[in-house]
mmCIF file of C-alpha atoms in Angstrom:
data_model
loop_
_atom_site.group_PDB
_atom_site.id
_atom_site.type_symbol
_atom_site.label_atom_id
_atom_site.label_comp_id
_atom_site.label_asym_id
_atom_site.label_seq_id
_atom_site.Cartn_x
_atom_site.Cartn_y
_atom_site.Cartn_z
ATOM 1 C CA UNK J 1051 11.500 320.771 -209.896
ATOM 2 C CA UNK J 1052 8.205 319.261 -208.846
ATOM 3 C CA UNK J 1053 8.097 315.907 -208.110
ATOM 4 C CA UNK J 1054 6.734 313.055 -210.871
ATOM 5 C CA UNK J 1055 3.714 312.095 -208.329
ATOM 6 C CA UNK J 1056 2.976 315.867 -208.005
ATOM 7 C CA UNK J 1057 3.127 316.735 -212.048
ATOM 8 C CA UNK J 1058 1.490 313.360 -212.581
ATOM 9 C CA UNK J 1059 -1.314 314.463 -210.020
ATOM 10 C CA UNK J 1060 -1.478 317.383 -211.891
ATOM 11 C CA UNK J 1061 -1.620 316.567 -215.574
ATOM 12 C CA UNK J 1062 -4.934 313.911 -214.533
ATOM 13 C CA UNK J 1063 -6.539 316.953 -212.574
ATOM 14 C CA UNK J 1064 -6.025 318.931 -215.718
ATOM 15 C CA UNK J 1065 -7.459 316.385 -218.025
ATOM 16 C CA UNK J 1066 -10.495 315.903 -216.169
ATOM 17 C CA UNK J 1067 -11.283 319.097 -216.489
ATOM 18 C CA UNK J 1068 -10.854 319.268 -219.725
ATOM 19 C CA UNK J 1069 -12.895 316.096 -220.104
ATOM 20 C CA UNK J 1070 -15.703 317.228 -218.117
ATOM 21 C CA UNK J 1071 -15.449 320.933 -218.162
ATOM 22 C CA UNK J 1072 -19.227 321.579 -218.923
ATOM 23 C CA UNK J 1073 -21.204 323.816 -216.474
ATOM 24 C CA UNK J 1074 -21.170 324.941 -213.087
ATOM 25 C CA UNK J 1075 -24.579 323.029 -212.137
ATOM 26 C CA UNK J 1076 -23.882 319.640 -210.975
ATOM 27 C CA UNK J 1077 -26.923 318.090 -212.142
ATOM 28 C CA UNK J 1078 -26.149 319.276 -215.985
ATOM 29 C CA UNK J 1079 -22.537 317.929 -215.133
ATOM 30 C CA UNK J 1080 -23.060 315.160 -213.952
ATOM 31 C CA UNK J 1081 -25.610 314.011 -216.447
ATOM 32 C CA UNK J 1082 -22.571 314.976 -218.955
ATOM 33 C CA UNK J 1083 -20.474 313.329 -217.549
ATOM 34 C CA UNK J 1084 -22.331 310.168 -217.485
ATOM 35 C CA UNK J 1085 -22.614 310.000 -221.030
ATOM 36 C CA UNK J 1086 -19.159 310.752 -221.050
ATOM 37 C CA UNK J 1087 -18.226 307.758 -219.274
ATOM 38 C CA UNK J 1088 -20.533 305.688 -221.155
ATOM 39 C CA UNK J 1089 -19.108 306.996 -224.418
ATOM 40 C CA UNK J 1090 -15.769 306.111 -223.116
ATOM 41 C CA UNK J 1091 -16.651 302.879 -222.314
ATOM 42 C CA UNK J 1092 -17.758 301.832 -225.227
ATOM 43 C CA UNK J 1093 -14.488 303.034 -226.808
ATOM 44 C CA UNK J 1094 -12.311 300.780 -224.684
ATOM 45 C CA UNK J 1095 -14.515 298.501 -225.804
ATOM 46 C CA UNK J 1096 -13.703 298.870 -229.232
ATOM 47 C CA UNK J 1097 -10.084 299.477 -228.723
ATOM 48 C CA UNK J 1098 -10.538 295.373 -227.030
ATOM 49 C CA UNK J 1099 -11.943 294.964 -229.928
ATOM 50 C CA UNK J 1100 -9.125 296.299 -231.986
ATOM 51 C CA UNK J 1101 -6.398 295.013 -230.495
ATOM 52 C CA UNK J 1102 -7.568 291.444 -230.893
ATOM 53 C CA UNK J 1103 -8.497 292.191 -234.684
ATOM 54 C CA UNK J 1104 -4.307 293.390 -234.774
ATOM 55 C CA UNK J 1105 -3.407 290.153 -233.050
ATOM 56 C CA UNK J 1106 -5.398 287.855 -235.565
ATOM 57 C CA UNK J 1107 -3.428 289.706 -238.378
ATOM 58 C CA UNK J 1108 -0.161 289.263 -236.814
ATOM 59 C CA UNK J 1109 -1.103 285.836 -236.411
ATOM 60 C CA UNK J 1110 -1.700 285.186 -240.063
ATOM 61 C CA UNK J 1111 1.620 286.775 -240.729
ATOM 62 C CA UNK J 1112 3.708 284.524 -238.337
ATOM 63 C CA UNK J 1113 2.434 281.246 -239.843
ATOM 64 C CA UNK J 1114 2.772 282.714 -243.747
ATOM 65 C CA UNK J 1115 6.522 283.546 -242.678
ATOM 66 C CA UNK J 1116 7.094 280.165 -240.642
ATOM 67 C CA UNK J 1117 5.967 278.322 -243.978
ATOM 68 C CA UNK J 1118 8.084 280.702 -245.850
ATOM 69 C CA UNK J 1119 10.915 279.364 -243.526
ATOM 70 C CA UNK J 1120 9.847 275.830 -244.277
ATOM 71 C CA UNK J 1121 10.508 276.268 -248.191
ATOM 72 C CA UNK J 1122 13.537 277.684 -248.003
ATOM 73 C CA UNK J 1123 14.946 275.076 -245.949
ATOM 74 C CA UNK J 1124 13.820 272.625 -248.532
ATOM 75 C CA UNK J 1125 14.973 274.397 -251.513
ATOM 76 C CA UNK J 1126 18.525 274.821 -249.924
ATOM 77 C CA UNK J 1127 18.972 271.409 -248.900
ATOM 78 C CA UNK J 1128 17.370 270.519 -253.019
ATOM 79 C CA UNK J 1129 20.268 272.879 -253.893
ATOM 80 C CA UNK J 1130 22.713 271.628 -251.965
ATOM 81 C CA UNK J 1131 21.701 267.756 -253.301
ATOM 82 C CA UNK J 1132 22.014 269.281 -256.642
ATOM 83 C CA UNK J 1133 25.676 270.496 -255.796
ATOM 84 C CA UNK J 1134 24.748 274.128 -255.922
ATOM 85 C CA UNK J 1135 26.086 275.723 -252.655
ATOM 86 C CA UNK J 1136 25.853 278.943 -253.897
ATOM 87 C CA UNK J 1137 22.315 278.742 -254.035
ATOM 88 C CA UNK J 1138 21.886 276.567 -251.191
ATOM 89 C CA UNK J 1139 23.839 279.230 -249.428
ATOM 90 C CA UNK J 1140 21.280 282.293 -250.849
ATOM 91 C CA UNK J 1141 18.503 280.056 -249.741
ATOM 92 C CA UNK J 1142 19.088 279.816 -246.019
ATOM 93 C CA UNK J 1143 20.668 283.703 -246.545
ATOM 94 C CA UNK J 1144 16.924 284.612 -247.108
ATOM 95 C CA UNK J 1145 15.826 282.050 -244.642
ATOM 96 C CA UNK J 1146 17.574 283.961 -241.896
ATOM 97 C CA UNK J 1147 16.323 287.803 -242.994
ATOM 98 C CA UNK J 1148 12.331 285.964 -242.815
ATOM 99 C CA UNK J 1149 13.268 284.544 -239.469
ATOM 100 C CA UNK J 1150 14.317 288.327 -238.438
ATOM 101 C CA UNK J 1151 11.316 289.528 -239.917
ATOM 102 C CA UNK J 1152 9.393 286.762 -237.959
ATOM 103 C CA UNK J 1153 11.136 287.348 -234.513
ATOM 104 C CA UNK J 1154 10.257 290.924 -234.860
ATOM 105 C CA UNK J 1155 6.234 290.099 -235.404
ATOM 106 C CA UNK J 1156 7.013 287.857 -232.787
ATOM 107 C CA UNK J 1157 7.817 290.451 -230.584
ATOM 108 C CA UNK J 1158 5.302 292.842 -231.634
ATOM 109 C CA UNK J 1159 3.140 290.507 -230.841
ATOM 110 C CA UNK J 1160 3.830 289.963 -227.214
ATOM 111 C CA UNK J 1161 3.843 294.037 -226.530
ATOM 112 C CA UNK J 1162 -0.204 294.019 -228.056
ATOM 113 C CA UNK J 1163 -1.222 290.801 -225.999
ATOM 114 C CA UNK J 1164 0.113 293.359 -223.355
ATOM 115 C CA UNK J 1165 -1.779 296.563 -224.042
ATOM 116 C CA UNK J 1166 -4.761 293.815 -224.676
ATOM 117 C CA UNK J 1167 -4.776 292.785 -221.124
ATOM 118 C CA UNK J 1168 -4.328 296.206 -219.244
ATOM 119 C CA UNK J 1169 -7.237 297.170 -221.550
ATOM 120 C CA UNK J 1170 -9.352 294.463 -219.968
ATOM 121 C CA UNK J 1171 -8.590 295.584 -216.901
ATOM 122 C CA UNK J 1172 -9.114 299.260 -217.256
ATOM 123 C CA UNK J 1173 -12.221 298.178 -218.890
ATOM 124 C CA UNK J 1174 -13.297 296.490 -216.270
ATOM 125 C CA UNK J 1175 -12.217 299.309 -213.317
ATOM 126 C CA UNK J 1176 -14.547 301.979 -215.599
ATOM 127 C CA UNK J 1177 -17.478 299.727 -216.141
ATOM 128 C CA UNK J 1178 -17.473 299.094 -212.110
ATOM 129 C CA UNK J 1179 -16.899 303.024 -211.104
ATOM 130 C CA UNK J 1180 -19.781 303.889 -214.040
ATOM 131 C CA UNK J 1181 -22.124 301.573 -212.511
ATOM 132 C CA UNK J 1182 -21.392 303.019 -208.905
ATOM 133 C CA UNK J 1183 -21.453 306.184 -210.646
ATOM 134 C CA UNK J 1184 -24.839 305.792 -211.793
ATOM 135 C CA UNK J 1185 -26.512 304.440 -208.740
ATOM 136 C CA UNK J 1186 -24.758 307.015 -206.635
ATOM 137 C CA UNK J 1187 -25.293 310.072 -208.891
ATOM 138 C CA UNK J 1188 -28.370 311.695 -207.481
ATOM 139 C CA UNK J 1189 -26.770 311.286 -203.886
ATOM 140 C CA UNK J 1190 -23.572 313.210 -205.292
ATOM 141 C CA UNK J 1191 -25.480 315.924 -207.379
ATOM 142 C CA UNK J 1192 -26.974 316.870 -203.892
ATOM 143 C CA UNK J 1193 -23.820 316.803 -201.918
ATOM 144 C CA UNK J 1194 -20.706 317.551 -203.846
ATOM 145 C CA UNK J 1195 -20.231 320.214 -205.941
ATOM 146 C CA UNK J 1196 -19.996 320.040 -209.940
ATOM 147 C CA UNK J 1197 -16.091 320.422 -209.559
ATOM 148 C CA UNK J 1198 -15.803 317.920 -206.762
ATOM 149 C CA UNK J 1199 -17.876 315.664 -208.083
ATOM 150 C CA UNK J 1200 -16.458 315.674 -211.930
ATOM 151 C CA UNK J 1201 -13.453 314.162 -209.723
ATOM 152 C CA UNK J 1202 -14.939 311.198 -208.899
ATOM 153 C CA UNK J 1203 -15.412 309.830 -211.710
ATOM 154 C CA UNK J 1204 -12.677 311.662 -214.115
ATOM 155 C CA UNK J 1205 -9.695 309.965 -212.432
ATOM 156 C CA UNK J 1206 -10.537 306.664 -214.091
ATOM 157 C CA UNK J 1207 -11.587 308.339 -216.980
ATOM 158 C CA UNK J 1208 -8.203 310.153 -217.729
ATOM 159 C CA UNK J 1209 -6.583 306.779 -216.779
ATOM 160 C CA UNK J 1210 -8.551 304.862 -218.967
ATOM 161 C CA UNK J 1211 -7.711 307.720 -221.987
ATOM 162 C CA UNK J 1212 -4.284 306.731 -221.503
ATOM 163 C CA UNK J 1213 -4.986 303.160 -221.792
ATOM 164 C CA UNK J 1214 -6.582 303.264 -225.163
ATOM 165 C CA UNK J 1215 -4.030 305.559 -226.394
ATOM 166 C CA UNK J 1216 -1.239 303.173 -225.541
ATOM 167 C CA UNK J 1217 -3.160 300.193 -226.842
ATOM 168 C CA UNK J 1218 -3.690 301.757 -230.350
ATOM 169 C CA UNK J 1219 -0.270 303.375 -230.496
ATOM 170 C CA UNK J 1220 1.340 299.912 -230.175
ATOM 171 C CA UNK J 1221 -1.757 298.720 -232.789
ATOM 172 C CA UNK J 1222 -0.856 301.347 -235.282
ATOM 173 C CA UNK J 1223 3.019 300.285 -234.970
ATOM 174 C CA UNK J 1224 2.125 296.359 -235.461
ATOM 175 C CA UNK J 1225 0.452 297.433 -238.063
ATOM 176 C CA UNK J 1226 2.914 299.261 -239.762
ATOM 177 C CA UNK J 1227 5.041 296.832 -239.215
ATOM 178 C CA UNK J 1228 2.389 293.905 -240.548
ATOM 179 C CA UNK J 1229 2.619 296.355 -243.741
ATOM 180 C CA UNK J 1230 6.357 296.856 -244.223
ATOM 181 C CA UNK J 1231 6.085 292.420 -244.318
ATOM 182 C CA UNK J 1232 3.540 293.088 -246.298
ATOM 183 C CA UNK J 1233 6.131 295.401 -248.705
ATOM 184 C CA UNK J 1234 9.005 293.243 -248.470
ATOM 185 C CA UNK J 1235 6.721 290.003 -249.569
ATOM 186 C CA UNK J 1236 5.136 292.156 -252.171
ATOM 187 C CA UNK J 1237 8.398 293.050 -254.132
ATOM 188 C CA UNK J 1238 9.744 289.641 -253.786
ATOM 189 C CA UNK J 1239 12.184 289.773 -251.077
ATOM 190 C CA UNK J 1240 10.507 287.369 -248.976
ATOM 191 C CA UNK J 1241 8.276 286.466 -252.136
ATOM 192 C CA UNK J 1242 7.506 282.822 -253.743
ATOM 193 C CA UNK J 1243 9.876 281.940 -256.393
ATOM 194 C CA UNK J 1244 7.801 281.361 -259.279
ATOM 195 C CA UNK J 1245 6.863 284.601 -261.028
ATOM 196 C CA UNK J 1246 8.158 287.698 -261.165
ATOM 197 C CA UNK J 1247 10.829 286.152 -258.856
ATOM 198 C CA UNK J 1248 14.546 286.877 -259.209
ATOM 199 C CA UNK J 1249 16.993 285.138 -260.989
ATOM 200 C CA UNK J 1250 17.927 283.634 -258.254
ATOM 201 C CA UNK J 1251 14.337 282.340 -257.419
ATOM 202 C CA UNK J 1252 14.093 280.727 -260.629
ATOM 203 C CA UNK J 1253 17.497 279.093 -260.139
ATOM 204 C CA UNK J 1254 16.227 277.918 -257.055
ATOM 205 C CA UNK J 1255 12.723 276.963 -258.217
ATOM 206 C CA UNK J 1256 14.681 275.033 -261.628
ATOM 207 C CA UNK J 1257 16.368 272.945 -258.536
ATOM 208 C CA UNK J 1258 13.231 272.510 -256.975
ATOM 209 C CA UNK J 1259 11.730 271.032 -260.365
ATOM 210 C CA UNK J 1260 14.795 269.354 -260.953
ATOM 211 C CA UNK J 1261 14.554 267.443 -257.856
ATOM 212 C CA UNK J 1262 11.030 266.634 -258.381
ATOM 213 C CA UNK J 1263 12.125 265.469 -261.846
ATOM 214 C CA UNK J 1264 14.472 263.301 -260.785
ATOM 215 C CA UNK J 1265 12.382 261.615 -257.891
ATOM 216 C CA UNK J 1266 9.497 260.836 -260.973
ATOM 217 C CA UNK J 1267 11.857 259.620 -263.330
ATOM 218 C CA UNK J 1268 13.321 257.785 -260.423
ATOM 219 C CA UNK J 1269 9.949 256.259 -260.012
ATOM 220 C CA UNK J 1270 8.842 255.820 -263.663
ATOM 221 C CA UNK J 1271 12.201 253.516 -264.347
ATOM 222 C CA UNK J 1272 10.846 251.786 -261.265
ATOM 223 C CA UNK J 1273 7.740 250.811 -262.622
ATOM 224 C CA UNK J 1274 9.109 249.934 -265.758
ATOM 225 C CA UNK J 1275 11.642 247.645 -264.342
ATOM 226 C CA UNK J 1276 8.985 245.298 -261.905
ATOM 227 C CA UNK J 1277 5.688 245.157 -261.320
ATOM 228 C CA UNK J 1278 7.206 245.212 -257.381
ATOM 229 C CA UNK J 1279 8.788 247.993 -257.122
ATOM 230 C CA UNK J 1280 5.560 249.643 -258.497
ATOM 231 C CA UNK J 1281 3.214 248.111 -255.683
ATOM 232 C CA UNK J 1282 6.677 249.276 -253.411
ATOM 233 C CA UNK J 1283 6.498 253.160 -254.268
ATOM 234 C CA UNK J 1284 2.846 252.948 -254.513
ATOM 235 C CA UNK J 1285 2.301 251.895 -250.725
ATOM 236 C CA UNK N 1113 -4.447 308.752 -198.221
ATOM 237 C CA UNK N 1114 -5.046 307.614 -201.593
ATOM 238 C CA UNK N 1115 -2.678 306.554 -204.339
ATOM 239 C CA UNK N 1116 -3.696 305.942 -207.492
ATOM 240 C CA UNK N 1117 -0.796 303.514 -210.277
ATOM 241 C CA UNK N 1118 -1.600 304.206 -213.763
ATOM 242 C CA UNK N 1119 -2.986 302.132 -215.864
ATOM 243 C CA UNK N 1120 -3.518 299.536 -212.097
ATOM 244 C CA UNK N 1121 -5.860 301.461 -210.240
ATOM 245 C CA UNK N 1122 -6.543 302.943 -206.415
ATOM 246 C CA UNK N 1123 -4.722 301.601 -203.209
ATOM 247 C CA UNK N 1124 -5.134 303.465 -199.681
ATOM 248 C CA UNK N 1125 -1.826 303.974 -198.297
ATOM 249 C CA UNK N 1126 0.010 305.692 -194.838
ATOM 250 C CA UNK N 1127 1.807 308.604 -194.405
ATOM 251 C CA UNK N 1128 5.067 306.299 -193.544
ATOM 252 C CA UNK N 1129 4.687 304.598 -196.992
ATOM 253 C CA UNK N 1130 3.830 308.428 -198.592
ATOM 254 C CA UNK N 1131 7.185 309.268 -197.372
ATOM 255 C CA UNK N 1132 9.314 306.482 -198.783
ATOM 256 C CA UNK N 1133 7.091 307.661 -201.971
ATOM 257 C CA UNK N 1134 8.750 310.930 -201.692
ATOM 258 C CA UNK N 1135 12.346 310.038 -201.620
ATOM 259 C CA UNK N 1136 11.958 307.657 -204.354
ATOM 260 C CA UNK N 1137 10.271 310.294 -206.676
ATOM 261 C CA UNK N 1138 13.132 312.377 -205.913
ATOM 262 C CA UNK N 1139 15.108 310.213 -207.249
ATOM 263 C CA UNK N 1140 13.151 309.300 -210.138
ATOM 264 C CA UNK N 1141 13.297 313.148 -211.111
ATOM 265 C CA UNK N 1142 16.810 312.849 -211.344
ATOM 266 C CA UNK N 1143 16.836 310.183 -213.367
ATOM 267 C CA UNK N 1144 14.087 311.879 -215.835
ATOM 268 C CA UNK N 1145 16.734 314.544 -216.179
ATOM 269 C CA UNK N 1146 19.851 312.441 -216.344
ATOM 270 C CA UNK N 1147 18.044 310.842 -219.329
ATOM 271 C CA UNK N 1148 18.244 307.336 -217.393
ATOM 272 C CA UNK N 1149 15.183 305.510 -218.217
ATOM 273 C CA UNK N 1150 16.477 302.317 -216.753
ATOM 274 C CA UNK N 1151 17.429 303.965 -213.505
ATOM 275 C CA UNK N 1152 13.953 305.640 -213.967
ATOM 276 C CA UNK N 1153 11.908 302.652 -214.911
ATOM 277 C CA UNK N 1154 13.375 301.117 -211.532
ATOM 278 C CA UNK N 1155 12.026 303.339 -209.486
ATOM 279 C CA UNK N 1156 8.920 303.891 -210.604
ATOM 280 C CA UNK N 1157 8.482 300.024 -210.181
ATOM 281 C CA UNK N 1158 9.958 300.127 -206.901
ATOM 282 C CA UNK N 1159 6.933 302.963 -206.265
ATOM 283 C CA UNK N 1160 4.153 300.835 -207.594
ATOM 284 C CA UNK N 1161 5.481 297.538 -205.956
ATOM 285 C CA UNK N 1162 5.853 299.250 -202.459
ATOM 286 C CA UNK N 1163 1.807 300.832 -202.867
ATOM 287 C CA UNK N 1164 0.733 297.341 -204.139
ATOM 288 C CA UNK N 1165 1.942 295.248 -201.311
ATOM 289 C CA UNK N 1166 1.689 297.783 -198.309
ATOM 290 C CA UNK N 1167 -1.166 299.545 -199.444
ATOM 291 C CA UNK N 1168 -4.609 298.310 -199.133
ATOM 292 C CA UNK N 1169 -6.002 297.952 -202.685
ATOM 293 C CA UNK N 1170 -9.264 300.330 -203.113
ATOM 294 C CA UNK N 1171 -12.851 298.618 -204.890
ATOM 295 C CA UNK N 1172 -12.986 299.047 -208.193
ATOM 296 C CA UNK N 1173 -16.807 300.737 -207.717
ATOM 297 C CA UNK N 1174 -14.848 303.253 -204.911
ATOM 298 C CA UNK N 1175 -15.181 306.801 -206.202
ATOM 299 C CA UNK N 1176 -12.672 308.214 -204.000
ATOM 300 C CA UNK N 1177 -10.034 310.948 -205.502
ATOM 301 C CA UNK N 1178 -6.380 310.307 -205.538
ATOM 302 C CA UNK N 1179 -4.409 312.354 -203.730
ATOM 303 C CA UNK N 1180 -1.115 310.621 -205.021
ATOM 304 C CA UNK N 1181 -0.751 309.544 -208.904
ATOM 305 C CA UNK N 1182 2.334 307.245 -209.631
ATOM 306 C CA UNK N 1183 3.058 307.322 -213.856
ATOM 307 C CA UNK N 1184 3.775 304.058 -215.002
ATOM 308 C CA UNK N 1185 7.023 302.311 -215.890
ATOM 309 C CA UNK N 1186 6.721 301.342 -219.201
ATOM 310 C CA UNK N 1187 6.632 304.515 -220.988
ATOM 311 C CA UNK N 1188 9.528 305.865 -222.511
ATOM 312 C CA UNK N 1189 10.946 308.880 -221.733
ATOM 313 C CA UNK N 1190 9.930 310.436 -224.340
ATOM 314 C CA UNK N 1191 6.217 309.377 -222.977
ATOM 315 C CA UNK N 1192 7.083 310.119 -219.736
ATOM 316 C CA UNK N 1193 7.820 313.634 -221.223
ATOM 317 C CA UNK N 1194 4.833 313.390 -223.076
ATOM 318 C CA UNK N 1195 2.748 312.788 -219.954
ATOM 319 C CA UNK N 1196 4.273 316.044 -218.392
ATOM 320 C CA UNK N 1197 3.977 318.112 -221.553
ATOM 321 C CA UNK N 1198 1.039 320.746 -221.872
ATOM 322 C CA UNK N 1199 -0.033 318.569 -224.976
ATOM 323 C CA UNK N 1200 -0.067 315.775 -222.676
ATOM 324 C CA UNK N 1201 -0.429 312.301 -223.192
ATOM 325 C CA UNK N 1202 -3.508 311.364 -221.829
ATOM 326 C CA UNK N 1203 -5.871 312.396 -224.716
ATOM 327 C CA UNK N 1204 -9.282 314.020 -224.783
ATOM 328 C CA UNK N 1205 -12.059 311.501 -224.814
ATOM 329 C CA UNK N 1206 -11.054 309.493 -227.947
ATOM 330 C CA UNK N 1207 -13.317 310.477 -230.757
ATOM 331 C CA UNK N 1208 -15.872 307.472 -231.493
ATOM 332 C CA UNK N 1209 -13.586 305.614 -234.370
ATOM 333 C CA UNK N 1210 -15.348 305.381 -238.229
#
């Protein structure tokens, strides 16, 4: 069994031919595989591009969740104020499947700022062996051959392949993932209580009204009772 | 000779280092095929640690071939497998996205 530097050594020699696998003039190849590189390039580019478009989105997510978080806390400790542990009890029960939901995002996130920044870099490695690439071409068209020459270059190409493949795998799994939130928000799991809410979202929502009721009641016997108090709650 | 890390670039490295290379790729065969990635992931960092701080890192504007290539550690195995596969898992050039 071959070793994994050998097969790896392999599997990139492969791929640059297959990359560059044009003609058996340099010049033509080499001109190829410029545009090649250039093309490639500009795709890392993009998948930069993409990655930080993935991140924004995931971004958006965490903070709808965390507020998410934020009202359920309230509405269990209305509940529980209202003597309703049961609900209070449901209330932090769906607190704690958002938090999952937002640990996982959380997560997700951490894996793309890491494809993100080995992108960079890769970017950066191709962009500095195109521009050699370019100023030294003429000099290698007359002294390698096509097939030595192809190597030069197709090394960081291949490498660079694998890059953007990683980075939008773990893109198209936050994403995924960003849409199964999207789901579970949609059909009310993680959903605001108002309208087509469950009946235990309207239980919770009556408490929530309740509460707010009672604090403007609370306030309107206030105001009837002294002009003081008024000035008091007003301040 | 050169060594190139996936996914970190070129480093020029000795024949001393190449062979310490060696032993630890033999291991991290066996530990493709025991189905360990931990024991795998560990030495393919303990590869790319030992080429980053006794090799001599190469220019990024070098166009030098590798004559080593270390896979990285953060694949899975099935990616690892992937990697070795005929199908591969470095792809053609990416098609230019819509």
């Amino acid at each position: 069994m071959p070793g994994l530097m050998n097969r790896a050594s392999t599997v990139v020699k492969a791929r640059i031919s297959k990359l560059l696998d044009r003609a058996e003039d340099p010049s033509i190849t080499l001109d190829y595989s410029y545009e090649k590189q250039r093309e490639l390039l500009q795709n890392v580019k993009r998948g930069v591009a993409d990655v930080v478009t993935a991140k924004k989105r995931l971004e958006l997510q965490s903070q709808k969740l965390e507020q998410e978080i934020e009202k359920l806390e309230t509405q269990a400790r209305q509940a529980l104020s209202a003597g309703r542990e049961d609900l209070a009890r449901s209330a932090l029960e769906r607190k704690a499947l958002v938090q999952q939901q937002l640990q996982s995002l959380d997560q997700q996130g951490t894996a793309l700022e890491a494809q993100q920044e080995k992108l960079i870099e890769a970017e950066k490695r191709l962009s500095a062996k195109v521009e050699a690439f370019r100023t030294q071409k003429e000099t290698i068209k007359a002294t390698y051959s096509a097939a030595e020459a192809q190597v030069k270059i197709g090394e960081e190409m291949a490498d660079t392949g694998l890059a953007i493949e990683r980075a939008r795998d773990k893109t198209e799994q936050m994403q995924a993932r960003a849409a199964a939130v999207d789901e579970l928000t949609a059909a009310g799991t993680l959903e605001d209580f108002t309208e087509q809410g469950t009946s235990l979202d309207r239980e919770l929502a009556q408490i929530s009204a309740g509460s707010q009721v009672d604090e403007e009641l609370a306030r309107m016997k206030g105001e009837l009772g002294s002009g003081d108090t008024k000035k008091e709650i007003e301040q | 000779m050169i060594a190139r890390l996936m996914g970190d670039g070129q480093y020029e490295i000795d024949e001393a280092l190449c062979t310490r290379l060696n032993e630890l790729d033999d291991k991290a065969v066996a530990a493709l095929e025991a189905n360990d990635e931990e024991q795998l992931d560990g030495y393919l960092d303990q590869m790319a640690e030992l080429v980053r701080s006794e090799g001599t890192r190469l220019a990024d504007d070098d166009l030098s071939a590798s004559e080593i290539v270390i896979p990285p550690s953060d694949l899975t195995l099935e990616e690892t497998r992937q990697l070795f596969s005929d199908h591969g898992l470095i792809p053609d050039l990416p098609a230019p996205q819509q």
